[in-house]
XYZ file of N, CA and C in Angstrom:
363
model
N 25.954 164.740 47.951
C 26.054 165.427 49.234
C 24.915 164.972 50.134
N 25.254 164.674 51.390
C 24.263 164.235 52.378
C 24.171 165.292 53.461
N 22.959 165.639 53.808
C 22.710 166.648 54.839
C 21.955 166.009 55.993
N 22.364 166.344 57.216
C 21.729 165.802 58.421
C 21.182 166.964 59.236
N 19.924 166.887 59.593
C 19.275 167.970 60.326
C 18.566 167.426 61.553
N 18.924 167.971 62.713
C 18.259 167.597 63.965
C 17.196 168.635 64.327
N 16.218 168.195 65.099
C 15.211 169.108 65.634
C 14.637 168.518 66.913
N 13.968 169.360 67.682
C 13.236 168.878 68.846
C 13.851 169.182 70.187
N 15.025 169.804 70.215
C 15.618 170.149 71.496
C 14.859 171.266 72.180
N 15.245 171.539 73.416
C 14.597 172.617 74.137
C 14.825 172.514 75.621
N 14.012 173.244 76.378
C 14.098 173.290 77.830
C 12.934 172.519 78.423
N 13.243 171.654 79.371
C 12.208 170.854 80.019
C 12.552 170.698 81.489
N 11.549 170.529 82.318
C 11.789 170.300 83.742
C 12.176 168.846 83.981
N 12.880 168.626 85.064
C 13.261 167.265 85.434
C 12.016 166.390 85.545
N 12.140 165.176 85.002
C 11.010 164.258 84.977
C 10.186 164.355 83.707
N 10.456 165.363 82.913
C 9.709 165.564 81.673
C 10.268 164.767 80.510
N 9.700 165.005 79.328
C 10.068 164.268 78.120
C 10.312 165.222 76.965
N 11.157 164.770 76.051
C 11.383 165.457 74.792
C 11.546 164.417 73.703
N 11.245 164.823 72.483
C 11.419 163.938 71.329
C 12.296 164.639 70.308
N 13.440 164.030 70.015
C 14.348 164.561 69.011
C 14.135 163.832 67.689
N 14.297 164.554 66.605
C 14.201 163.957 65.281
C 15.439 164.295 64.467
N 15.832 163.342 63.641
C 16.992 163.512 62.766
C 16.572 163.080 61.367
N 16.780 163.960 60.419
C 16.423 163.656 59.033
C 17.663 163.732 58.168
N 17.907 162.688 57.396
C 19.007 162.663 56.432
C 18.434 162.889 55.035
N 19.068 163.783 54.297
C 18.584 164.087 52.958
C 19.755 164.216 52.004
N 19.434 164.202 50.704
C 20.479 164.326 49.698
C 20.572 163.070 48.848
N 21.719 162.914 48.221
C 21.935 161.789 47.302
C 22.410 160.563 48.079
N 21.438 159.818 48.572
C 21.731 158.675 49.434
C 21.327 157.385 48.734
N 22.269 156.462 48.635
C 21.936 155.145 48.102
C 21.294 154.298 49.200
N 21.869 154.354 50.382
C 21.322 153.588 51.487
C 21.892 154.043 52.809
N 21.095 153.985 53.854
C 21.515 154.331 55.214
C 21.809 153.046 55.963
N 23.007 152.983 56.554
C 23.425 151.801 57.306
C 22.991 151.904 58.761
N 23.205 153.075 59.332
C 22.907 153.247 60.753
C 22.665 154.722 61.036
N 21.796 154.997 62.015
C 21.587 156.351 62.502
C 21.736 156.325 64.014
N 22.365 157.352 64.541
C 22.608 157.356 65.973
C 22.574 158.753 66.562
N 22.339 158.782 67.863
C 22.343 160.033 68.622
C 23.515 160.021 69.588
N 24.214 161.132 69.639
C 25.340 161.319 70.540
C 25.104 162.612 71.315
N 25.795 162.765 72.413
C 25.698 164.015 73.163
C 27.070 164.427 73.665
N 27.189 165.728 73.862
C 28.484 166.276 74.277
C 28.257 167.499 75.150
N 28.918 167.494 76.313
C 28.882 168.644 77.188
C 30.145 169.464 77.032
N 30.189 170.660 77.611
C 31.367 171.529 77.496
C 32.625 170.841 78.016
N 33.644 170.792 77.199
C 34.911 170.203 77.604
C 34.916 168.695 77.697
N 33.847 168.083 77.234
C 33.748 166.628 77.316
C 33.760 166.027 75.915
N 34.102 164.746 75.846
C 34.085 164.092 74.551
C 32.656 163.694 74.197
N 32.421 163.590 72.907
C 31.100 163.203 72.426
C 30.889 161.715 72.725
N 29.718 161.368 73.260
C 29.458 159.984 73.631
C 28.161 159.496 73.000
N 28.120 158.196 72.754
C 26.938 157.582 72.180
C 25.793 157.589 73.184
N 24.609 157.959 72.698
C 23.389 157.851 73.483
C 22.613 156.617 73.035
N 22.332 156.544 71.741
C 21.582 155.419 71.186
C 21.809 155.367 69.685
N 21.765 154.160 69.143
C 21.903 153.997 67.700
C 20.967 152.901 67.235
N 20.645 152.961 65.937
C 19.775 151.940 65.357
C 20.295 151.594 63.974
N 20.537 150.294 63.777
C 21.016 149.803 62.494
C 19.819 149.670 61.547
N 20.108 149.615 60.264
C 19.030 149.535 59.284
C 18.209 148.260 59.433
N 18.801 147.201 60.036
C 18.035 145.964 60.239
C 17.212 146.024 61.527
N 17.357 147.123 62.256
C 16.529 147.317 63.440
C 17.235 147.114 64.773
N 18.465 146.644 64.739
C 19.211 146.442 65.977
C 19.491 147.776 66.650
N 19.236 147.850 67.943
C 19.458 149.087 68.686
C 20.550 148.910 69.729
N 21.157 150.036 70.094
C 22.208 150.052 71.107
C 22.020 151.308 71.938
N 22.088 151.160 73.270
C 21.889 152.292 74.170
C 23.045 152.372 75.160
N 23.357 153.589 75.565
C 24.292 153.743 76.660
C 23.592 153.335 77.953
N 24.362 152.888 78.924
C 23.771 152.434 80.181
C 22.996 153.548 80.873
N 23.421 154.783 80.693
C 22.798 155.899 81.404
C 21.388 156.218 80.908
N 21.026 155.730 79.722
C 19.700 156.061 79.179
C 18.807 154.835 79.006
N 19.341 153.649 79.248
C 18.525 152.439 79.088
C 17.285 152.506 79.959
N 16.153 152.166 79.372
C 14.901 152.196 80.108
C 14.215 153.549 80.106
N 14.921 154.596 79.646
C 14.327 155.935 79.608
C 14.208 156.474 78.182
N 15.157 156.153 77.326
C 15.169 156.660 75.952
C 14.824 155.532 74.995
N 14.157 155.892 73.910
C 13.832 154.928 72.859
C 14.176 155.540 71.504
N 14.975 154.801 70.735
C 15.318 155.256 69.388
C 14.489 154.457 68.386
N 14.023 155.122 67.345
C 13.205 154.455 66.340
C 13.511 155.050 64.968
N 13.152 154.326 63.939
C 13.384 154.756 62.555
C 12.077 154.893 61.803
N 12.047 155.880 60.921
C 11.001 155.995 59.902
C 11.726 155.787 58.584
N 11.708 154.552 58.098
C 12.574 154.193 56.987
C 12.233 154.945 55.710
N 11.010 155.139 55.406
C 10.639 155.822 54.169
C 11.003 157.290 54.159
N 11.309 157.843 55.335
C 11.612 159.270 55.454
C 13.051 159.508 55.888
N 13.884 158.462 55.923
C 15.287 158.608 56.363
C 15.379 159.378 57.675
N 14.524 159.005 58.608
C 14.408 159.725 59.874
C 14.647 158.783 61.048
N 15.343 159.310 62.051
C 15.503 158.605 63.320
C 15.006 159.512 64.433
N 14.187 158.964 65.296
C 13.635 159.721 66.418
C 14.191 159.191 67.731
N 14.359 160.081 68.682
C 14.807 159.695 70.007
C 13.791 160.221 71.018
N 13.016 159.311 71.578
C 12.055 159.669 72.620
C 12.777 159.612 73.957
N 12.838 160.741 74.641
C 13.563 160.835 75.894
C 12.575 161.073 77.020
N 12.500 160.135 77.946
C 11.570 160.204 79.069
C 12.309 160.306 80.388
N 11.615 160.786 81.380
C 12.179 160.905 82.729
C 13.547 161.599 82.686
N 13.583 162.726 82.058
C 14.835 163.458 81.899
C 15.308 164.040 83.218
N 16.614 164.085 83.380
C 17.227 164.682 84.556
C 18.277 165.702 84.155
N 18.730 166.516 85.097
C 19.739 167.539 84.786
C 20.996 166.970 84.124
N 21.361 165.737 84.442
C 22.544 165.123 83.837
C 22.363 164.861 82.341
N 21.143 164.949 81.853
C 20.898 164.764 80.420
C 21.096 166.057 79.639
N 21.376 167.144 80.324
C 21.620 168.421 79.658
C 22.897 168.351 78.846
N 22.769 168.569 77.545
C 23.898 168.484 76.624
C 23.446 168.974 75.255
N 24.401 169.067 74.351
C 24.067 169.228 72.939
C 23.988 167.826 72.333
N 22.898 167.546 71.666
C 22.669 166.231 71.082
C 22.903 166.297 69.570
N 23.710 165.358 69.091
C 24.077 165.312 67.682
C 23.590 164.009 67.048
N 23.198 164.108 65.800
C 22.815 162.925 65.034
C 23.952 162.561 64.091
N 24.273 161.288 64.050
C 25.266 160.781 63.112
C 24.610 159.761 62.199
N 24.881 159.901 60.926
C 24.307 158.995 59.926
C 25.445 158.294 59.196
N 25.401 156.977 59.173
C 26.318 156.188 58.351
C 25.545 155.820 57.087
N 26.030 156.289 55.953
C 25.285 156.084 54.713
C 26.238 155.920 53.541
N 25.714 155.295 52.505
C 26.435 155.201 51.241
C 25.861 156.274 50.323
N 26.639 157.303 50.007
C 26.116 158.353 49.132
C 26.123 157.910 47.678
N 25.356 158.565 46.895
C 25.287 158.271 45.474
C 26.667 158.414 44.844
N 27.098 157.393 44.095
C 28.399 157.437 43.442
C 29.527 156.847 44.252
N 29.255 156.465 45.492
C 30.289 155.891 46.342
C 30.071 154.388 46.502
N 31.138 153.688 46.887
C 31.028 152.250 47.129
C 31.201 151.914 48.599
N 31.614 152.891 49.395
C 31.788 152.664 50.825
C 30.925 153.649 51.611
N 30.567 153.230 52.824
C 29.774 154.108 53.666
C 30.623 155.242 54.184
N 29.970 156.338 54.470
C 30.611 157.509 55.067
C 29.767 157.962 56.236
N 30.382 158.776 57.098
C 29.683 159.283 58.271
C 29.381 160.768 58.100
N 28.177 161.125 58.497
C 27.739 162.519 58.383
C 27.135 162.946 59.718
N 27.453 164.159 60.126
C 26.971 164.699 61.401
C 26.073 165.905 61.172
N 25.087 166.045 62.061
C 24.303 167.249 62.083
C 24.977 168.322 62.918
N 24.333 169.475 63.011
C 24.894 170.617 63.734
C 24.628 170.556 65.229
N 23.702 169.695 65.634
C 23.403 169.543 67.047
C 22.184 170.332 67.483
N 21.545 169.849 68.541
C 20.402 170.540 69.133
C 20.548 170.508 70.650
N 20.299 171.641 71.262
C 20.513 171.771 72.712
C 19.332 171.190 73.488
N 19.657 170.375 74.480
C 18.655 169.873 75.426
C 19.057 170.361 76.811
N 18.161 171.054 77.471
C 18.423 171.574 78.810
C 17.328 171.096 79.749
N 17.751 170.450 80.832
C 16.806 169.936 81.822
C 17.020 170.701 83.118
N 15.985 171.362 83.574
C 16.080 172.142 84.815
C 15.669 171.284 85.999
N 16.335 171.521 87.120
C 16.049 170.720 88.319
C 14.935 171.336 89.147
């Protein structure tokens, strides 16, 4: 069983910064990729940023130059540093982990419960 836990959300004024953390725990053979997604009410979940185990990163156009995703490999952790936040960044942020669990031969996807980010104007 793999568990994904997000932390670091909260309320911030426009122009401010927040740092989100995602920790994967449990019976994990290896993590392939970790990513952050966000979803607003009535909207589909969209990719914010992802990082492959080899270090390759991918960002949505709306956050390029403002957000930075990084990995702490020994701790199965992915962090998302969010700078220059604006009201449009207000959403629930979810972490997705692609990992091979113990006893499996194929990767599976695991989601956290989400953390709320609210940016006031």
